[in-house]
């Protein structure tokens, strides 16, 4: 780029870039590099400018792809960067701004070039470009074959060893971003990569010993949420002539040209502004998710996933297991606070899911917290705004609830937490409600939404499983008596749908008699789904009646008030067994109310129900197996998680720009 470039339009004719991509080999000791790396450039701040930047530089990148096998200039540039990083830690400590600035510029150019190379060739071809030197066309030396590994290892060392200061923020961010670019080969493959060259370098050899330190650093970057240095703390200030050597690289957001824009698509909503507040925290989290979801090698499990699964609290004094060399300690209180604060983003919710599902230390700590509402409320808010969230974000939130409700202590404690003024709940004013009641209310609302809109079996199965896990511990639902009627409204909806589909199936069957040509519509699947939901709801009510009837008089009140709704279920073969207890409760309390006389007030009815709950012999209620559902990850989870993680990278507000037409991993309308 050089000292004289200050706008995108000048790049195609920039003499330094043309020389870099030209036919002349440039030695790593050539003074040219000092000139190239002393560039000034106004950082683009939107996707339109970034698209212009790619269009302006594509001819240069194509020329380098063509000429590099003969010149080896890509390798020379990388060696220049590697030589300058050897003194980077000392430069940071000594406030050597110029040295850090040029090292950043070198890495920025490498990152931009890598992005183009990776999008246009296989990993094998990329590896060859790292080995080319100034030799005859087609030949390359064996001594340079590990330049990829050397660069990867250098980037990791930079992330874990360079102190995070205002003057190092930009190069730290660029190092994280460049690692993401290295791993972005997956974006340009339809199939899941299982034998990647870059993966191999990261999982063994020189990079392996840094595994736990890298994961720990990325987690702490997420926890700290360090903001970009403000404009007043640029490494260099622009000269009065409008664009000289010392133009600041930290222009506004202190990041590279490719890392400060928002790109929609892949089924996601526009990214939250919080990502732009701390681009390093966001990029670090994305890199962590990418690393933790790499596929295992045939002979080596993913060490980054092992590190995520095994780290412990700094207050945990127990010895580390010798079977896991990648374990480390981190402050769980700080991690918990960050997870609670950041749940508006898909990636933070995915991290929370991974930690609860895979790390028993984190799960135990979270379930022991006395302020669990700080974590649960953001998750419920995701579900409440289901129509505004992409389906993956909703799934992750539901699975988190399912994992939490596997614990009986959690199911008891949430009914003891009283909340006031839930402002995001718009249907009615919730001035006071227990966390347990709110959770039930939001989950039932999600089921209703699903049954009328998306009709996703996976979604309602997880909703019902969470309710079922909680059902034996339902407590104090009197704080929102209408909550029970939300359940009845759902039953009414399900009953109407069941009757409608059954009627359609019957009419279709009659219409098909005598006609061999017209195929029968398949109503069996719709009926099975509706009947499955109805039975699960009946089982949840039954579990509450058999385990905590005396705690929930409002449930009995609602059953009596809506008794006609259950008539059709008594004779249905799928529901007869589970209806026995519900029928018994309705008959028992109906008889007691008849004895008390007519014209009873609501208060009197509830009083009679409370008295009857004590008098009802428990042995008259049929015992069913305990409702307990445990989340089990599906086989080959990478088929879901890897495309999901890369869709988050693609859509991030501080991600790189990729041409959507080059993406192969997911379609643009699938999410």
XYZ file of C-alpha atoms in Angstrom:
671
model
C 0.000 0.000 0.000
C 2.736 2.423 0.913
C 2.786 5.876 2.351
C 0.798 7.573 -0.374
C -2.405 5.522 -0.435
C -5.344 7.131 1.282
C -8.452 5.918 -0.563
C -9.920 2.754 -2.055
C -9.901 4.164 -5.584
C -6.104 4.469 -5.555
C -5.398 0.846 -4.663
C -5.467 -0.780 -8.143
C -2.660 1.514 -9.298
C -0.709 1.552 -6.057
C 2.951 1.041 -6.969
C 3.799 -0.969 -3.853
C 0.883 -3.387 -4.238
C 1.648 -3.792 -7.942
C 5.241 -4.629 -7.094
C 4.148 -7.117 -4.405
C 1.904 -8.895 -6.913
C 4.246 -8.486 -9.878
C 6.784 -10.764 -11.558
C 9.768 -9.543 -9.520
C 10.871 -11.511 -6.465
C 11.320 -9.379 -3.361
C 13.777 -10.501 -0.718
C 12.589 -10.407 2.894
C 15.511 -8.037 3.583
C 14.527 -5.566 0.876
C 13.819 -1.950 2.058
C 10.618 -2.248 0.006
C 8.844 -3.777 3.002
C 9.332 -0.677 5.141
C 7.725 1.364 2.390
C 4.859 -1.094 1.867
C 4.030 -1.328 5.567
C 4.039 2.442 6.151
C 0.648 2.941 4.557
C -2.119 5.349 5.394
C -5.679 4.368 4.714
C -9.127 5.498 5.772
C -10.841 2.465 7.243
C -14.178 1.526 5.601
C -17.052 1.445 8.067
C -19.805 -0.238 6.047
C -20.299 -3.253 3.809
C -20.669 -1.128 0.672
C -17.155 0.302 1.128
C -15.800 -3.145 1.920
C -17.283 -4.503 -1.262
C -15.610 -1.656 -3.145
C -12.351 -2.512 -1.414
C -12.537 -6.135 -2.560
C -13.403 -5.079 -6.090
C -10.530 -2.590 -6.111
C -7.951 -5.116 -4.926
C -9.140 -8.274 -6.655
C -6.926 -7.707 -9.698
C -3.883 -7.376 -7.427
C -4.823 -10.540 -5.512
C -5.362 -12.486 -8.748
C -2.002 -11.296 -10.021
C -0.299 -12.476 -6.833
C -2.019 -15.868 -7.089
C -0.650 -16.147 -10.626
C 2.876 -14.806 -9.999
C 3.563 -16.111 -6.486
C 4.660 -19.610 -7.640
C 7.600 -17.902 -9.370
C 8.284 -14.996 -6.991
C 7.462 -16.427 -3.577
C 6.466 -12.911 -2.452
C 3.672 -14.204 -0.183
C 6.248 -16.216 1.734
C 8.587 -13.232 1.898
C 5.812 -11.042 3.342
C 5.027 -13.673 5.959
C 8.709 -13.960 6.909
C 8.891 -10.184 7.301
C 5.932 -10.338 9.679
C 7.415 -13.278 11.606
C 10.726 -11.452 12.058
C 8.962 -8.367 13.411
C 6.818 -10.277 15.882
C 9.883 -11.619 17.680
C 10.311 -8.250 19.403
C 6.612 -7.417 19.676
C 6.268 -8.105 23.393
C 9.247 -5.863 24.181
C 7.853 -3.221 21.817
C 4.560 -3.219 23.722
C 6.327 -2.884 27.065
C 8.520 -0.063 25.702
C 5.613 1.655 23.923
C 7.368 1.273 20.538
C 4.436 2.518 18.465
C 6.146 2.447 15.081
C 7.224 -1.185 15.400
C 3.745 -2.329 16.466
C 2.117 -0.250 13.746
C 4.146 -1.815 10.947
C 3.703 -5.316 12.363
C -0.038 -4.745 12.375
C 0.021 -3.497 8.794
C 1.960 -6.580 7.683
C -0.565 -8.873 9.380
C -3.461 -6.919 7.936
C -2.164 -7.387 4.383
C -1.522 -11.105 5.047
C -5.084 -11.486 6.359
C -6.573 -9.768 3.303
C -4.516 -11.898 0.911
C -5.257 -15.119 2.783
C -8.978 -14.458 2.569
C -8.799 -14.280 -1.219
C -6.410 -17.233 -1.568
C -8.556 -19.477 0.640
C -11.762 -18.592 -1.189
C -10.226 -19.494 -4.559
C -8.200 -22.666 -4.006
C -7.936 -25.908 -2.064
C -5.870 -26.254 1.094
C -3.307 -28.271 -0.855
C -2.876 -25.429 -3.349
C -2.688 -22.916 -0.480
C 0.029 -24.968 1.159
C 2.048 -24.835 -2.053
C 1.814 -21.037 -2.118
C 3.423 -20.988 1.327
C 6.347 -23.039 0.048
C 7.155 -21.195 -3.163
C 10.468 -19.340 -3.305
C 12.446 -17.489 -5.959
C 13.200 -20.598 -7.962
C 12.296 -22.139 -11.258
C 8.566 -22.393 -11.905
C 7.021 -25.409 -10.212
C 9.875 -26.099 -7.782
C 9.893 -25.427 -4.078
C 12.117 -26.139 -1.139
C 11.382 -28.548 1.680
C 12.833 -26.223 4.308
C 9.862 -23.844 3.903
C 7.065 -26.399 3.995
C 6.113 -25.556 7.597
C 5.648 -21.814 7.038
C 1.889 -22.265 7.615
C 2.560 -23.894 10.974
C 5.078 -21.199 11.870
C 2.579 -18.447 11.083
C -0.237 -20.202 12.974
C 1.991 -20.701 15.996
C 3.138 -17.065 15.826
C -0.475 -15.825 15.768
C -1.346 -17.934 18.806
C 1.728 -16.674 20.673
C 0.775 -13.112 19.811
C -2.729 -13.616 21.236
C -1.642 -15.277 24.488
C 1.597 -13.400 25.220
C 1.221 -9.784 24.065
C -0.339 -7.625 26.824
C -3.629 -6.031 25.804
C -3.001 -2.268 25.709
C -4.447 0.551 23.630
C -1.487 0.291 21.259
C -1.752 -3.527 20.944
C -5.547 -3.818 20.733
C -5.567 -3.602 16.940
C -2.867 -6.202 16.298
C -4.417 -8.563 18.868
C -7.742 -8.276 17.075
C -6.054 -8.800 13.692
C -4.337 -11.947 14.999
C -7.664 -13.417 16.140
C -9.253 -12.466 12.823
C -6.422 -14.017 10.802
C -6.861 -17.325 12.656
C -10.553 -17.247 11.739
C -9.552 -16.618 8.115
C -7.167 -19.583 8.218
C -10.058 -21.778 9.360
C -12.525 -20.331 6.826
C -11.773 -23.076 4.285
C -14.925 -24.650 5.723
C -17.063 -21.851 4.295
C -16.140 -22.856 0.766
C -16.897 -26.575 1.159
C -20.374 -28.096 1.190
C -19.212 -31.066 3.216
C -17.872 -30.913 6.774
C -14.058 -30.833 6.750
C -12.683 -33.879 8.566
C -9.101 -33.982 7.301
C -8.028 -30.352 7.068
C -4.364 -29.348 6.796
C -4.900 -26.275 8.990
C -6.818 -28.336 11.571
C -3.893 -30.764 11.665
C -1.407 -27.984 12.384
C -3.605 -26.563 15.162
C -4.230 -29.915 16.861
C -0.672 -31.193 17.019
C 2.931 -30.145 16.710
C 4.070 -26.676 17.744
C 0.572 -25.253 18.294
C -0.653 -27.995 20.644
C 1.157 -26.835 23.830
C -0.644 -23.473 23.590
C -4.140 -25.024 23.561
C -5.208 -24.252 27.137
C -3.593 -20.776 27.120
C -5.351 -19.869 23.867
C -8.766 -21.047 25.095
C -8.245 -19.250 28.410
C -7.185 -15.999 26.687
C -10.151 -16.095 24.312
C -12.508 -16.668 27.237
C -10.991 -13.776 29.186
C -11.280 -11.539 26.117
C -14.992 -12.394 26.090
C -15.313 -11.851 29.837
C -13.569 -8.477 29.896
C -15.410 -6.987 26.898
C -12.617 -4.480 26.331
C -13.839 -1.718 24.024
C -11.867 -0.422 21.085
C -9.540 2.431 22.011
C -11.310 5.747 21.312
C -10.177 7.925 18.374
C -8.053 10.020 20.720
C -5.783 7.048 21.448
C -4.704 6.245 17.884
C -1.259 4.805 17.610
C -0.410 7.652 15.232
C -2.222 10.833 14.390
C -2.811 11.855 10.803
C -0.500 14.516 9.458
C -1.829 17.910 8.507
C -1.286 17.174 4.800
C -4.173 14.703 5.001
C -2.491 11.329 4.747
C 1.148 10.834 5.526
C 3.231 8.065 6.998
C 1.898 8.371 10.499
C -1.793 7.930 9.851
C -3.556 6.149 12.717
C -4.402 2.505 12.222
C -7.039 2.574 14.899
C -9.517 4.655 12.929
C -12.561 4.723 15.168
C -12.869 0.997 15.788
C -9.166 0.106 15.857
C -9.363 -2.811 13.494
C -8.440 -3.972 10.006
C -10.142 -3.022 6.787
C -12.061 -6.251 6.667
C -13.394 -6.309 10.206
C -15.857 -3.509 10.840
C -19.046 -4.094 8.885
C -22.410 -5.747 9.193
C -23.578 -8.308 6.657
C -27.064 -9.812 6.805
C -28.298 -13.074 5.386
C -28.266 -16.723 6.365
C -31.580 -16.329 8.124
C -30.296 -14.026 10.859
C -31.556 -10.671 12.018
C -29.240 -7.608 11.970
C -26.498 -7.936 14.525
C -26.723 -6.147 17.841
C -24.686 -3.007 18.461
C -23.049 -4.718 21.433
C -20.741 -6.586 19.046
C -19.307 -3.313 17.821
C -18.602 -2.151 21.395
C -15.934 -4.812 21.831
C -14.827 -6.274 18.512
C -12.009 -8.187 20.218
C -14.436 -9.869 22.628
C -16.777 -10.777 19.795
C -14.040 -12.092 17.476
C -12.442 -14.031 20.348
C -15.733 -15.737 21.117
C -16.281 -16.612 17.460
C -12.770 -18.071 17.190
C -13.334 -20.078 20.374
C -16.589 -21.503 18.976
C -14.912 -22.382 15.680
C -11.995 -24.114 17.434
C -14.199 -26.006 19.893
C -16.334 -27.355 17.045
C -13.521 -28.611 14.827
C -13.977 -32.294 14.029
C -11.775 -34.810 15.819
C -8.834 -36.186 13.901
C -8.887 -39.977 13.304
C -6.254 -40.496 16.003
C -6.600 -37.282 18.023
C -9.606 -35.765 19.821
C -10.078 -32.022 19.400
C -7.843 -30.507 22.137
C -9.747 -27.205 22.113
C -12.999 -29.005 22.871
C -11.201 -30.926 25.616
C -10.034 -27.639 27.126
C -13.573 -26.196 27.003
C -14.940 -29.357 28.636
C -12.496 -29.515 31.520
C -11.514 -26.057 32.818
C -12.223 -25.349 36.494
C -12.937 -22.456 38.813
C -9.965 -20.562 40.203
C -11.340 -21.383 43.686
C -11.280 -25.128 42.946
C -8.204 -26.585 44.657
C -8.666 -30.182 43.505
C -5.922 -31.671 41.354
C -6.227 -31.753 37.574
C -6.781 -35.103 35.922
C -3.648 -36.453 34.293
C -5.789 -37.703 31.408
C -6.436 -34.144 30.210
C -3.317 -32.022 29.692
C -5.369 -29.043 28.423
C -7.275 -28.249 31.640
C -6.884 -24.820 33.244
C -8.564 -22.535 35.769
C -10.624 -19.404 35.219
C -12.729 -17.094 37.400
C -16.241 -18.580 37.263
C -17.878 -15.550 38.861
C -16.597 -13.274 36.081
C -17.549 -15.832 33.438
C -21.068 -16.159 34.869
C -21.533 -12.376 34.889
C -20.407 -12.089 31.261
C -22.709 -14.930 30.178
C -25.666 -13.241 31.892
C -24.894 -9.881 30.277
C -24.285 -11.071 26.713
C -27.212 -13.420 25.973
C -28.650 -11.138 23.301
C -26.113 -12.562 20.866
C -26.380 -16.027 19.310
C -22.740 -16.753 19.995
C -22.979 -16.078 23.746
C -26.028 -18.357 23.966
C -24.162 -21.055 22.052
C -21.205 -20.726 24.442
C -23.539 -21.063 27.429
C -25.056 -24.190 25.876
C -21.613 -25.715 25.272
C -20.458 -25.029 28.821
C -23.620 -26.374 30.472
C -23.681 -29.442 28.253
C -19.984 -30.300 28.143
C -18.351 -28.850 31.272
C -19.624 -30.414 34.493
C -17.704 -27.890 36.609
C -19.518 -24.946 35.016
C -22.897 -26.694 35.193
C -22.480 -27.444 38.917
C -21.428 -23.857 39.598
C -24.337 -22.329 37.664
C -26.917 -24.541 39.386
C -25.523 -23.532 42.778
C -25.875 -19.795 42.133
C -28.398 -17.979 44.316
C -29.006 -15.395 41.581
C -29.977 -17.854 38.843
C -32.637 -15.418 37.628
C -29.866 -13.277 36.120
C -29.164 -16.115 33.695
C -32.667 -17.481 33.181
C -34.393 -14.156 32.439
C -32.291 -13.374 29.307
C -32.985 -16.917 28.054
C -36.729 -16.464 28.581
C -36.578 -13.138 26.774
C -35.069 -14.908 23.742
C -38.024 -17.320 23.724
C -40.536 -14.528 24.286
C -39.285 -12.786 21.144
C -39.278 -16.047 19.196
C -40.624 -14.417 16.029
C -37.626 -12.036 15.967
C -34.952 -14.689 16.541
C -33.506 -17.190 14.110
C -34.479 -20.788 14.771
C -31.004 -21.859 15.961
C -30.939 -19.200 18.676
C -34.352 -20.351 19.902
C -33.245 -24.001 19.898
C -30.150 -23.206 21.942
C -32.224 -21.260 24.491
C -34.678 -24.150 24.816
C -31.939 -26.744 25.230
C -30.350 -24.595 27.943
C -33.669 -24.617 29.818
C -33.951 -28.367 29.311
C -30.464 -28.925 30.744
C -31.238 -26.686 33.747
C -34.567 -28.413 34.439
C -32.821 -31.787 34.672
C -31.839 -30.637 38.170
C -34.530 -30.945 40.877
C -32.868 -28.257 42.982
C -33.243 -25.793 40.118
C -36.904 -26.764 39.669
C -37.593 -26.073 43.352
C -35.581 -22.877 43.681
C -37.119 -21.042 40.709
C -40.507 -21.017 42.463
C -38.916 -19.262 45.444
C -37.530 -16.367 43.375
C -40.084 -13.538 43.144
C -39.720 -11.104 40.253
C -41.252 -7.662 39.919
C -42.206 -5.682 36.800
C -41.137 -7.806 33.848
C -41.086 -4.972 31.331
C -40.493 -7.040 28.178
C -43.633 -9.143 28.683
C -46.268 -7.199 26.757
C -49.443 -9.353 26.902
C -50.219 -8.316 30.462
C -48.644 -6.377 33.289
C -46.585 -8.701 35.487
C -46.049 -6.703 38.642
C -45.113 -9.780 40.680
C -44.529 -13.375 39.584
C -42.234 -16.240 40.543
C -39.425 -17.148 38.183
C -40.931 -20.632 37.893
C -44.340 -19.287 36.881
C -42.749 -16.965 34.317
C -40.734 -19.833 32.870
C -43.881 -21.964 32.491
C -45.778 -19.041 30.986
C -43.093 -18.301 28.377
C -42.620 -21.962 27.436
C -46.380 -22.480 26.967
C -46.499 -19.321 24.886
C -43.669 -20.738 22.747
C -45.619 -23.977 22.215
C -48.687 -21.985 21.164
C -46.589 -19.972 18.726
C -45.077 -23.142 17.322
C -48.421 -24.907 16.881
C -49.914 -21.962 14.980
C -46.842 -20.836 13.000
C -43.767 -22.989 12.548
C -45.121 -26.445 13.528
C -41.629 -27.615 14.360
C -41.683 -30.974 16.167
C -38.168 -30.479 17.563
C -39.158 -27.176 19.148
C -42.298 -28.335 20.913
C -40.624 -31.575 22.032
C -37.986 -29.605 23.929
C -40.595 -27.215 25.365
C -42.674 -30.117 26.675
C -39.604 -31.926 28.014
C -38.625 -28.864 30.088
C -42.179 -28.536 31.464
C -42.263 -32.263 32.222
C -39.001 -32.061 34.180
C -40.459 -29.224 36.258
C -43.950 -30.669 36.737
C -43.299 -32.603 39.954
C -41.925 -29.417 41.540
C -44.625 -26.937 40.436
C -45.132 -24.547 43.351
C -47.024 -21.361 44.155
C -48.665 -20.987 40.770
C -51.328 -18.917 42.569
C -49.115 -15.893 41.931
C -50.498 -15.872 38.415
C -53.810 -17.724 38.388
C -54.299 -17.010 34.707
C -51.194 -19.031 34.046
C -53.255 -22.189 34.400
C -55.749 -20.900 31.869
C -52.883 -20.375 29.437
C -52.490 -24.153 29.641
C -56.210 -24.608 29.061
C -56.057 -22.271 26.063
C -53.329 -24.479 24.656
C -55.529 -27.532 25.202
C -58.376 -25.818 23.400
C -56.066 -25.039 20.497
C -54.773 -28.614 20.390
C -58.273 -30.090 20.618
C -59.550 -27.977 17.737
C -56.536 -28.878 15.626
C -56.920 -32.568 16.491
C -60.618 -32.613 15.565
C -59.994 -30.669 12.346
C -57.211 -32.962 11.131
C -59.251 -36.036 12.095
C -62.242 -34.716 10.141
C -60.061 -33.953 7.110
C -58.588 -37.436 7.229
C -62.056 -39.012 7.418
C -63.392 -36.957 4.512
C -60.321 -37.729 2.457
C -60.742 -41.444 3.123
C -64.405 -41.368 2.095
C -63.609 -39.406 -1.036
C -60.987 -41.919 -2.079
C -63.406 -44.870 -2.135
C -63.807 -46.053 -5.734
C -60.938 -43.905 -6.980
C -57.581 -45.558 -7.482
C -55.954 -42.538 -9.121
C -56.048 -39.849 -6.438
C -53.477 -40.427 -3.640
C -54.559 -40.003 -0.034
C -53.085 -36.969 1.754
C -50.867 -38.046 4.637
C -52.697 -36.819 7.734
C -51.113 -39.440 9.993
C -48.041 -37.343 10.708
C -50.099 -34.269 11.671
C -52.308 -36.376 13.931
C -49.315 -38.029 15.589
C -47.708 -34.681 16.344
C -50.896 -33.208 17.846
C -51.643 -36.357 19.861
C -48.065 -36.418 21.142
C -48.377 -32.838 22.404
C -51.781 -33.511 24.000
C -50.522 -36.619 25.778
C -47.422 -34.834 27.056
C -49.569 -31.981 28.411
C -51.857 -34.504 30.114
C -48.837 -36.260 31.618
C -47.490 -32.941 32.904
C -50.832 -32.156 34.582
C -50.936 -35.689 35.986
C -47.402 -35.366 37.372
C -48.338 -32.122 39.099
C -51.486 -33.702 40.591
C -49.695 -36.774 41.932
C -46.651 -34.958 43.302
C -47.739 -31.499 44.416
C -51.534 -31.275 44.396
C -51.674 -29.446 47.737
C -49.316 -26.750 46.376
C -51.461 -25.979 43.320
C -55.159 -25.402 44.100
C -55.424 -23.164 41.036
C -54.653 -26.122 38.788
C -57.605 -28.010 40.270
C -59.779 -24.898 39.890
C -58.852 -24.678 36.199
C -59.560 -28.405 35.651
C -63.015 -28.008 37.195
C -63.737 -24.842 35.236
C -62.755 -26.450 31.933
C -63.890 -30.009 32.648
C -65.829 -30.237 29.368
C -62.579 -29.852 27.467
C -61.395 -33.265 28.690
C -64.521 -35.206 27.695
C -63.177 -36.151 24.269
C -59.952 -37.520 25.746
C -61.609 -40.068 28.074
C -62.474 -42.517 25.311
C -59.466 -41.899 23.093
C -57.158 -44.952 23.201
C -54.040 -42.784 23.362
C -55.186 -40.888 26.471
C -57.409 -43.279 28.481
C -54.726 -44.369 30.945
C -53.395 -40.908 31.696
C -56.947 -39.514 32.079
C -57.719 -41.757 35.074
C -56.119 -39.468 37.672
C -57.469 -36.311 36.067
C -60.994 -37.809 36.042
C -60.588 -38.866 39.666
C -59.538 -35.369 40.750
C -62.346 -33.700 38.800
C -64.967 -36.134 40.248
C -63.648 -35.874 43.819
C -63.600 -32.085 43.968
C -66.851 -31.707 41.997
C -68.605 -33.780 44.657
C -67.197 -31.644 47.478
C -68.298 -28.442 45.720
C -71.822 -29.834 45.221
C -72.006 -30.601 48.936
C -71.003 -27.007 49.715
C -73.977 -25.643 47.763
C -74.433 -23.266 44.841
C -73.339 -19.646 44.215
C -69.855 -20.128 45.656
C -67.320 -17.323 45.345
C -63.888 -17.950 43.807
C -62.322 -17.589 47.234
C -64.699 -20.157 48.730
C -64.062 -22.604 45.878
C -60.299 -22.333 46.391
C -60.748 -22.854 50.125
C -62.748 -26.044 49.529
C -60.095 -27.251 47.062
C -57.322 -26.665 49.611
C -59.250 -28.621 52.244
C -59.998 -31.390 49.777
C -56.339 -31.651 48.715
C -55.520 -32.717 52.275
C -58.439 -35.155 52.434
C -57.866 -36.857 49.058
C -56.259 -40.303 49.686
C -52.999 -40.330 47.740
C -53.217 -44.074 47.166
C -56.267 -43.525 44.965
C -54.097 -41.779 42.385
C -52.450 -44.164 39.960
C -48.653 -43.995 39.943
C -46.950 -43.395 36.620
C -43.211 -43.435 35.895
C -41.533 -40.167 36.849
C -41.388 -37.644 34.026
C -37.701 -36.978 33.496
C -36.100 -36.006 30.228
C -32.384 -35.610 29.668
C -30.883 -33.752 26.748
C -28.869 -36.046 24.505
C -26.905 -34.564 21.652
C -27.742 -36.106 18.313
C -25.290 -38.271 16.426
C -22.849 -36.307 14.296
C -23.661 -32.981 15.996
C -21.050 -31.286 13.812
C -23.519 -31.428 10.915
C -25.582 -28.863 12.846
C -23.035 -26.926 14.874
C -20.316 -26.272 12.299
C -22.646 -24.569 9.757
C -24.305 -22.717 12.642
C -21.015 -21.377 14.004
C -19.858 -20.261 10.567
C -23.180 -18.538 9.923
C -22.499 -16.533 13.105
C -19.032 -15.609 11.834
C -20.472 -14.646 8.466
C -23.137 -12.410 9.998
C -21.080 -10.838 12.749
C -20.856 -7.057 12.847
C -17.076 -7.292 13.144
C -16.541 -10.215 10.793
C -14.711 -10.349 7.507
C -16.402 -9.680 4.229
C -16.974 -12.715 2.033
C -18.671 -12.679 -1.325
C -21.987 -14.479 -0.699
C -21.722 -16.205 -4.088
C -18.549 -17.973 -2.936
C -20.124 -19.518 0.166
C -20.798 -23.264 -0.127
C -21.382 -24.406 3.466
C -24.916 -23.054 3.780
C -27.464 -21.553 1.426
C -28.336 -17.897 1.777
C -31.947 -18.530 2.810
C -31.493 -21.527 5.070
C -29.880 -20.117 8.226
